[in-house]
Amino acid sequence: MKFTLSWLKTHLDTTASLDEITDALTRVGLELEGVEDRAAKLAPFVIAHVVEAVQHPNADRLRACKVDTGSGIVSVVCGAPNARAGMKAVFAPPGAFVPGTGITLKVGEIRGVQSAGMLLSAREMGLGDDHDGIIDLPVDAPVGVSYASWAKLDDPVIDIAVTPNRGDALSVRGVARDLAAAGLGTLRPFAPVALAGVGPSAVDWAIEDTEACSWVLGRTVRNVKNGPSPQWLQDRLISVGLRPISALVDITNFFTLDLGRPLHVFDADKVSGGRLTFRAGAGESFRALNGKDYTVRPEDCAIADSAGVQSLAGVIGGEATGCDAATTNVFVECALFNPVRVALSGRFHQLTSDARQRFERGIDPSLLPAALEAATQMVIDLCGGAPSEVVAAGAEPAWQREATLRFARLRDLGGLDVPADEAVASLESLGFRTLRRDAASVTVAVPAWRNDVAANTALEPSPDLSAEKLAAAAAGRAEIEPECDLIEEVLRLRGLDAVPPVSLPVSGIVPPATLTPRQTRRAVARRVLAAAGLAECVTFSFMAHEHAALFGTAPEAQRLFNPIAADLDQMRPTAIATLALASARNASRGYPDLGLFEIGPAFHDDGSQSQTAAGLRCGTTPRHWAGPQRSAGAMDAKADVWTVLAALGVPMDALTVTADAPGFYHPGQSGCVRQGPKTVLATFGALHPRLIAALDLPGPVVAFEINLDAIQEPKRRKKGLPDLPSLQPLKRDFAFLVDATVGGDAVLRAARGAERTLIAGASLFDVYTGDKLPEGKKSVAVEITFQPRDHTLTDAEIEAASAKVVAAVTKATGASLRG
Amino acid sequence: MTDDLLALQHATDAALAAATDLRAWDAVRVGVLGKSGSLTEKLKGLGALPPEQRRERGAAINVAKDAITAAIEARKAVLEAAALDAKLAGERIDVTLPPALSALGLIHPISRTMDEMAAIFGAMGIAIAEGPDVEDDWRNFGALNIPAHHSAREDMDTFYLPGLNGEARRRVLRTHTSPVQVRTMLGQEPPIRVIVPGRTYRADHDATHSPMFHQVEGLVIDRGITLGHLKGCLIDFLRAFFGISSLPVRFRSSYFPFTEPSMEVDIGWNRRTGELGGGGDWLEILGSGMVHPKVLANCGIDPREWQGFAFGMGIERVTMLKHGIPDLRPFYESDIRWLRHYGFSALAAVALHEGV
């Protein structure tokens, strides 16, 4: 909210400096957004008298002027058509910066005539768009005086951010009240005199929608003369960014800002049937003061006369009954509207207005009579006329509430010991009235304008709470919330910097582990993948549903109702999808060879989500003198999976790989990593070439996704003793001829399990297919490590063990030993 | 020593010196010490001498033999060393060639910050809580004292998903990590000390807003937790996180629906240089407050018995400040050049004893 320092001082009697005021505003919770001191940039400009203005000897469109600046007469060349002898104008001396042109003036010569300064237009001073000519000041403007101070532009404009709970601070008076309470002066009294109305009002009220409007006052002022407002009012409105319209309209805007009390003026002669009714909308349209047409719904509260809807209550008035220069009888509306209804109407119709802003935060429900009197007085002062009697409908609602503060709670909740007397004084300075007080506590009446204190709005408790728990919690809330409200008031007037900080007490000097096992898994996976050469990314959880559909079904259940962009409308089925898009972006920048990973959520068709580690590799290894380049293959993705799973303590021997990975993988180069028949820990493989084409990826991409939620916590048993035999192991190679369809893993497992006591390890070191082998066969070579236990093995023992290996592999896979 | 032995010794020395490789050296050795070597021949001649001369002559030959043997072995060592040197000289490689490095991976700055937060808050006995990205409007708003008509629902530019969840509530992408407060309070009895780092979503997309971003929420509930603890906790965190023990921290009264009293927290910096610490300017960095009694009550906690504080902080924001990262949007772009520039080593894990 914006206001000027002088406006503030109409409510606040203070000697505080601007800085003291702005510091205090921020301290008490009315955060300073900025101070605009318009005088600062106008400082060099003075009022000058144009003594002579003659045709420039060498230029048709220029005038050569002699200008009295108050400190001597100078020669100025001026191009403005309205420059004439005898006028008062604004002069910028050499050295002055002209904001509208961005130029710093120098003494110069224009076509042979010296120009030692400039006469300014409004636009050149940055004071508007008027560039028809130089500013033409009244003849009595004093020569040599600062233009800014003469024009009263040296009144700083203060802009504050008002939080949604503080409707009362959306008024100059409310701000002044807070500042006075914070010790920056005294709040001036506000007590408008009740005007004796004569005769009935030309218009009266009826309320049908009592939920939307509980109370309304109005009054006709007859025989007014509407015209431009006086300069002081125009200045105030302009200074805070409002456009003066006419005295009657400006008066309503003034009180909206001054008292936070929106008003509306109807031209009484344009109201049909002599009655305005607050009622639910019924689909009628009306043209609002902004020139646009609105259709009111049953949810909206309309103000209607016998001709139809004339206004949207609390949000915007209508054009048909608005005041203009011809208005002679004005009907002033001063109403109390339901904040929620105003907010919902404003939101639906996408209308923001100063009135809506105040009504939806809640205005002072007791202020209506005084505000109407003050407004009437100003109408009479500015426009003349005679007031009628006040007409009313509805009644002042019961807004009175109490709140109790136990003084010890200032320390025990607020962390600041405040003496009881000081706390009570603070509350009273904010308008709270002491009802009861003892040594330990005070009970105060909440002022009408503080609808945020002790508001007692409805709880929205969890439906799962037991009746007993809910009752205790609700009773506790009813007791504690008003007290918290008061603690906040007492603390904010002192500034929260006054509260001494206290480090959190800890149970011991060494903290317990912070991460849960599930969180640790994520951290380990992240470090392992980064150590494996992949760069961690954070990609969006949503993507284009067309792209998501390439990776799954892109169900409606996971599609945003209101996406911010068409390409961000679907929750991703897998982070591989967004990483693939990221790799495409990198390729288009000239970086096609990379490895990326992300630890993040995947969103499933059933509406659930899981925690995954996904990654991809694309392109080739860098060229290097020491060896050939290598393209990323499906087995690289499997290696990434294996590295992570091993690091997470998964029993690797128990894993199986099946060839039924999701359809976005290459069907012949992908697998599912399973632990037991049901649990899929990961998938990996080359991405399907169709997908590569659809996403415009530059070449093959291999990817993996690990479901971190599926990984079980390793049994944290103590490790057994290590196996450290004293005899050397010995190794034997076996090459088996098997059907090409037999998995290498089957051969390895059979060999490994052939003999329990001697075989300590088995590794698969060669796979061969080619012309030298029978059609449909391949050779799988395995190295077996035999570990003697208590004696060096004899040839016969080695032979026997080897025979077991061959027999086991043959039995399991139909293999034969290659000769 | 007799002249002939001396002569032999000298001759052998000369022959050894002339032998420049091991083959020539071996010829000298065989010529002197071999089966029919010159010294061997002299030993063989001993038997022909009279016994009285034999003893004296034998001793002289043995002395000569020892000396000659030593000379031969010494020469061998020299020649072997030279041969090895020559062999190694042929094995020289270009040690200035670039080595083959294993590819370097990186940790994203957002993860790094989250890890640092876990370490620092963890030292205060604070655990990490988590919740789903797709929430419902009660946990995201209603339970947090943001009723249906509240302007905050509008301000927060909420993304909605179609349909209702299992509890017949509207599905939303969480606009803040605060719903996890609700989950935590309903899921465990106080005392509670948690932070909630995670993804959050708001329909806002420009140079300084991203439709997805990250927040860390904090919630501390206990008996006797005061606003002083809130200040202490946040000051301790901010100074540790930014590594500035004297970092100025300012608390300003403000408003959030879910806390009361509420405050915004500023840190001192220099607006012109962007340097944190001194400089006399203030930079708003997070929101906080004492947990609103309504929020406690909505979650079944009696505010007469329990109280505490909550805060929320933008993870990207503090990351940008700490590392001088100027733009928000590249955080989510996955531009490998940006990742390599701002990413962290996998092996430089966050540890308080190494300094965050």
Tab-separated table of N, CA and C in Angstrom, chain A residues 164-165 167 209-215 262 299-301 313-315 335-348 351 355-365 397 401 448-452 455 457, chain B residues 147-151 154:
chain	number	residue	atom	x	y	z
A	164	PRO	N	-1.863	-10.520	4.545
A	164	PRO	CA	-3.307	-10.726	4.336
A	164	PRO	C	-4.135	-10.644	5.620
A	165	ASN	N	-3.504	-10.829	6.763
A	165	ASN	CA	-4.277	-10.790	8.022
A	165	ASN	C	-4.565	-9.366	8.475
A	167	GLY	N	-6.053	-6.431	7.371
A	167	GLY	CA	-6.921	-5.534	6.621
A	167	GLY	C	-6.895	-4.130	7.203
A	209	ASP	N	-29.818	-10.915	0.353
A	209	ASP	CA	-28.703	-11.836	0.580
A	209	ASP	C	-28.004	-11.420	1.882
A	210	THR	N	-28.598	-11.856	3.008
A	210	THR	CA	-28.072	-11.392	4.301
A	210	THR	C	-26.723	-12.009	4.626
A	211	GLU	N	-26.381	-13.118	3.967
A	211	GLU	CA	-25.061	-13.697	4.210
A	211	GLU	C	-23.969	-12.802	3.619
A	212	ALA	N	-24.269	-12.245	2.442
A	212	ALA	CA	-23.262	-11.439	1.758
A	212	ALA	C	-23.163	-10.038	2.354
A	213	CYS	N	-24.291	-9.487	2.781
A	213	CYS	CA	-24.291	-8.121	3.288
A	213	CYS	C	-25.090	-8.082	4.586
A	214	SER	N	-24.384	-7.797	5.683
A	214	SER	CA	-25.087	-7.817	6.969
A	214	SER	C	-25.602	-6.439	7.358
A	215	TRP	N	-24.986	-5.400	6.832
A	215	TRP	CA	-25.338	-4.060	7.297
A	215	TRP	C	-24.973	-3.061	6.224
A	262	PRO	N	-13.986	1.296	2.043
A	262	PRO	CA	-14.474	1.536	0.689
A	262	PRO	C	-15.910	2.063	0.725
A	299	GLU	N	-23.829	-17.094	-6.910
A	299	GLU	CA	-22.814	-16.995	-5.863
A	299	GLU	C	-22.394	-15.550	-5.614
A	300	ASP	N	-22.689	-14.665	-6.569
A	300	ASP	CA	-22.299	-13.268	-6.423
A	300	ASP	C	-23.402	-12.499	-5.727
A	301	CYS	N	-22.990	-11.480	-4.972
A	301	CYS	CA	-23.985	-10.569	-4.411
A	301	CYS	C	-24.051	-9.340	-5.315
A	313	ALA	N	-21.363	-6.277	-5.520
A	313	ALA	CA	-21.139	-5.794	-4.157
A	313	ALA	C	-19.694	-6.005	-3.697
A	314	GLY	N	-19.087	-4.946	-3.247
A	314	GLY	CA	-17.759	-5.027	-2.651
A	314	GLY	C	-16.641	-5.143	-3.646
A	315	VAL	N	-16.992	-5.236	-4.946
A	315	VAL	CA	-15.944	-5.444	-5.934
A	315	VAL	C	-15.863	-4.273	-6.904
A	335	ALA	N	-21.188	0.014	3.217
A	335	ALA	CA	-21.750	-1.306	3.499
A	335	ALA	C	-20.717	-2.218	4.153
A	336	LEU	N	-21.231	-3.282	4.726
A	336	LEU	CA	-20.375	-4.304	5.334
A	336	LEU	C	-20.649	-5.611	4.600
A	337	PHE	N	-19.614	-6.125	3.919
A	337	PHE	CA	-19.797	-7.329	3.110
A	337	PHE	C	-19.028	-8.503	3.708
A	338	ASN	N	-19.535	-9.683	3.373
A	338	ASN	CA	-18.879	-10.921	3.797
A	338	ASN	C	-17.549	-11.063	3.035
A	339	PRO	N	-16.444	-11.136	3.780
A	339	PRO	CA	-15.136	-11.180	3.107
A	339	PRO	C	-15.003	-12.354	2.138
A	340	VAL	N	-15.501	-13.498	2.521
A	340	VAL	CA	-15.333	-14.677	1.671
A	340	VAL	C	-16.107	-14.514	0.376
A	341	ARG	N	-17.337	-14.000	0.487
A	341	ARG	CA	-18.144	-13.823	-0.718
A	341	ARG	C	-17.494	-12.816	-1.675
A	342	VAL	N	-16.965	-11.750	-1.112
A	342	VAL	CA	-16.298	-10.756	-1.959
A	342	VAL	C	-15.078	-11.384	-2.625
A	343	ALA	N	-14.300	-12.159	-1.831
A	343	ALA	CA	-13.094	-12.776	-2.381
A	343	ALA	C	-13.452	-13.724	-3.513
A	344	LEU	N	-14.473	-14.536	-3.310
A	344	LEU	CA	-14.820	-15.528	-4.330
A	344	LEU	C	-15.376	-14.854	-5.588
A	345	SER	N	-16.184	-13.811	-5.389
A	345	SER	CA	-16.702	-13.092	-6.559
A	345	SER	C	-15.570	-12.436	-7.335
A	346	GLY	N	-14.703	-11.766	-6.598
A	346	GLY	CA	-13.590	-11.080	-7.249
A	346	GLY	C	-12.706	-12.060	-8.002
A	347	ARG	N	-12.466	-13.206	-7.359
A	347	ARG	CA	-11.606	-14.200	-7.977
A	347	ARG	C	-12.265	-14.753	-9.240
A	348	PHE	N	-13.566	-15.069	-9.146
A	348	PHE	CA	-14.244	-15.656	-10.298
A	348	PHE	C	-14.230	-14.685	-11.477
A	351	LEU	N	-11.452	-9.804	-11.021
A	351	LEU	CA	-11.494	-8.362	-10.792
A	351	LEU	C	-10.750	-8.055	-9.502
A	355	ALA	N	-11.343	-1.786	-3.288
A	355	ALA	CA	-12.462	-2.149	-2.420
A	355	ALA	C	-12.424	-3.635	-2.087
A	356	ARG	N	-12.289	-4.453	-3.138
A	356	ARG	CA	-12.256	-5.898	-2.906
A	356	ARG	C	-11.126	-6.259	-1.943
A	357	GLN	N	-9.955	-5.684	-2.204
A	357	GLN	CA	-8.784	-5.988	-1.390
A	357	GLN	C	-9.086	-5.768	0.091
A	358	ARG	N	-9.817	-4.720	0.405
A	358	ARG	CA	-10.117	-4.416	1.804
A	358	ARG	C	-11.264	-5.255	2.343
A	359	PHE	N	-12.323	-5.388	1.549
A	359	PHE	CA	-13.453	-6.180	2.040
A	359	PHE	C	-13.038	-7.625	2.302
A	360	GLU	N	-12.184	-8.189	1.421
A	360	GLU	CA	-11.883	-9.609	1.595
A	360	GLU	C	-10.929	-9.835	2.753
A	361	ARG	N	-10.207	-8.840	3.173
A	361	ARG	CA	-9.391	-8.980	4.371
A	361	ARG	C	-10.188	-8.634	5.624
A	362	GLY	N	-11.333	-8.005	5.425
A	362	GLY	CA	-12.182	-7.667	6.557
A	362	GLY	C	-11.973	-6.226	6.974
A	363	ILE	N	-13.055	-5.471	7.000
A	363	ILE	CA	-12.960	-4.070	7.393
A	363	ILE	C	-13.534	-3.901	8.789
A	364	ASP	N	-13.381	-2.724	9.320
A	364	ASP	CA	-13.866	-2.410	10.661
A	364	ASP	C	-15.399	-2.380	10.641
A	365	PRO	N	-16.056	-3.356	11.289
A	365	PRO	CA	-17.522	-3.421	11.195
A	365	PRO	C	-18.225	-2.347	12.010
A	397	PRO	N	-23.163	-6.200	13.129
A	397	PRO	CA	-23.008	-7.557	13.661
A	397	PRO	C	-22.297	-7.525	15.015
A	401	ARG	N	-15.120	-9.361	20.850
A	401	ARG	CA	-14.429	-10.579	21.299
A	401	ARG	C	-13.446	-10.209	22.403
A	448	ALA	N	-12.539	-3.349	17.132
A	448	ALA	CA	-13.368	-3.778	16.007
A	448	ALA	C	-12.563	-3.982	14.740
A	449	TRP	N	-11.497	-3.204	14.576
A	449	TRP	CA	-10.762	-3.274	13.301
A	449	TRP	C	-9.800	-4.456	13.243
A	450	ARG	N	-9.594	-5.130	14.390
A	450	ARG	CA	-8.644	-6.258	14.374
A	450	ARG	C	-9.392	-7.582	14.253
A	451	ASN	N	-9.955	-7.815	13.067
A	451	ASN	CA	-10.695	-9.061	12.883
A	451	ASN	C	-9.798	-10.290	12.835
A	452	ASP	N	-8.469	-10.060	12.846
A	452	ASP	CA	-7.558	-11.198	12.827
A	452	ASP	C	-7.271	-11.740	14.224
A	455	ALA	N	-10.010	-14.668	16.263
A	455	ALA	CA	-11.035	-14.799	15.224
A	455	ALA	C	-11.857	-16.063	15.384
A	457	THR	N	-11.866	-18.955	13.925
A	457	THR	CA	-12.378	-19.564	12.695
A	457	THR	C	-12.431	-21.078	12.862
B	147	PRO	N	-8.036	-21.953	4.659
B	147	PRO	CA	-9.363	-22.434	4.265
B	147	PRO	C	-9.603	-22.254	2.769
B	148	ALA	N	-10.691	-22.848	2.305
B	148	ALA	CA	-10.943	-22.936	0.863
B	148	ALA	C	-10.931	-21.576	0.173
B	149	HIS	N	-11.415	-20.553	0.864
B	149	HIS	CA	-11.520	-19.250	0.209
B	149	HIS	C	-10.267	-18.409	0.386
B	150	HIS	N	-9.280	-18.935	1.129
B	150	HIS	CA	-8.130	-18.101	1.503
B	150	HIS	C	-7.329	-17.688	0.267
B	151	SER	N	-6.893	-16.445	0.292
B	151	SER	CA	-6.180	-15.945	-0.882
B	151	SER	C	-4.883	-16.699	-1.106
B	154	GLU	N	-4.884	-19.037	-3.852
B	154	GLU	CA	-4.752	-18.389	-5.146
B	154	GLU	C	-3.308	-17.953	-5.365
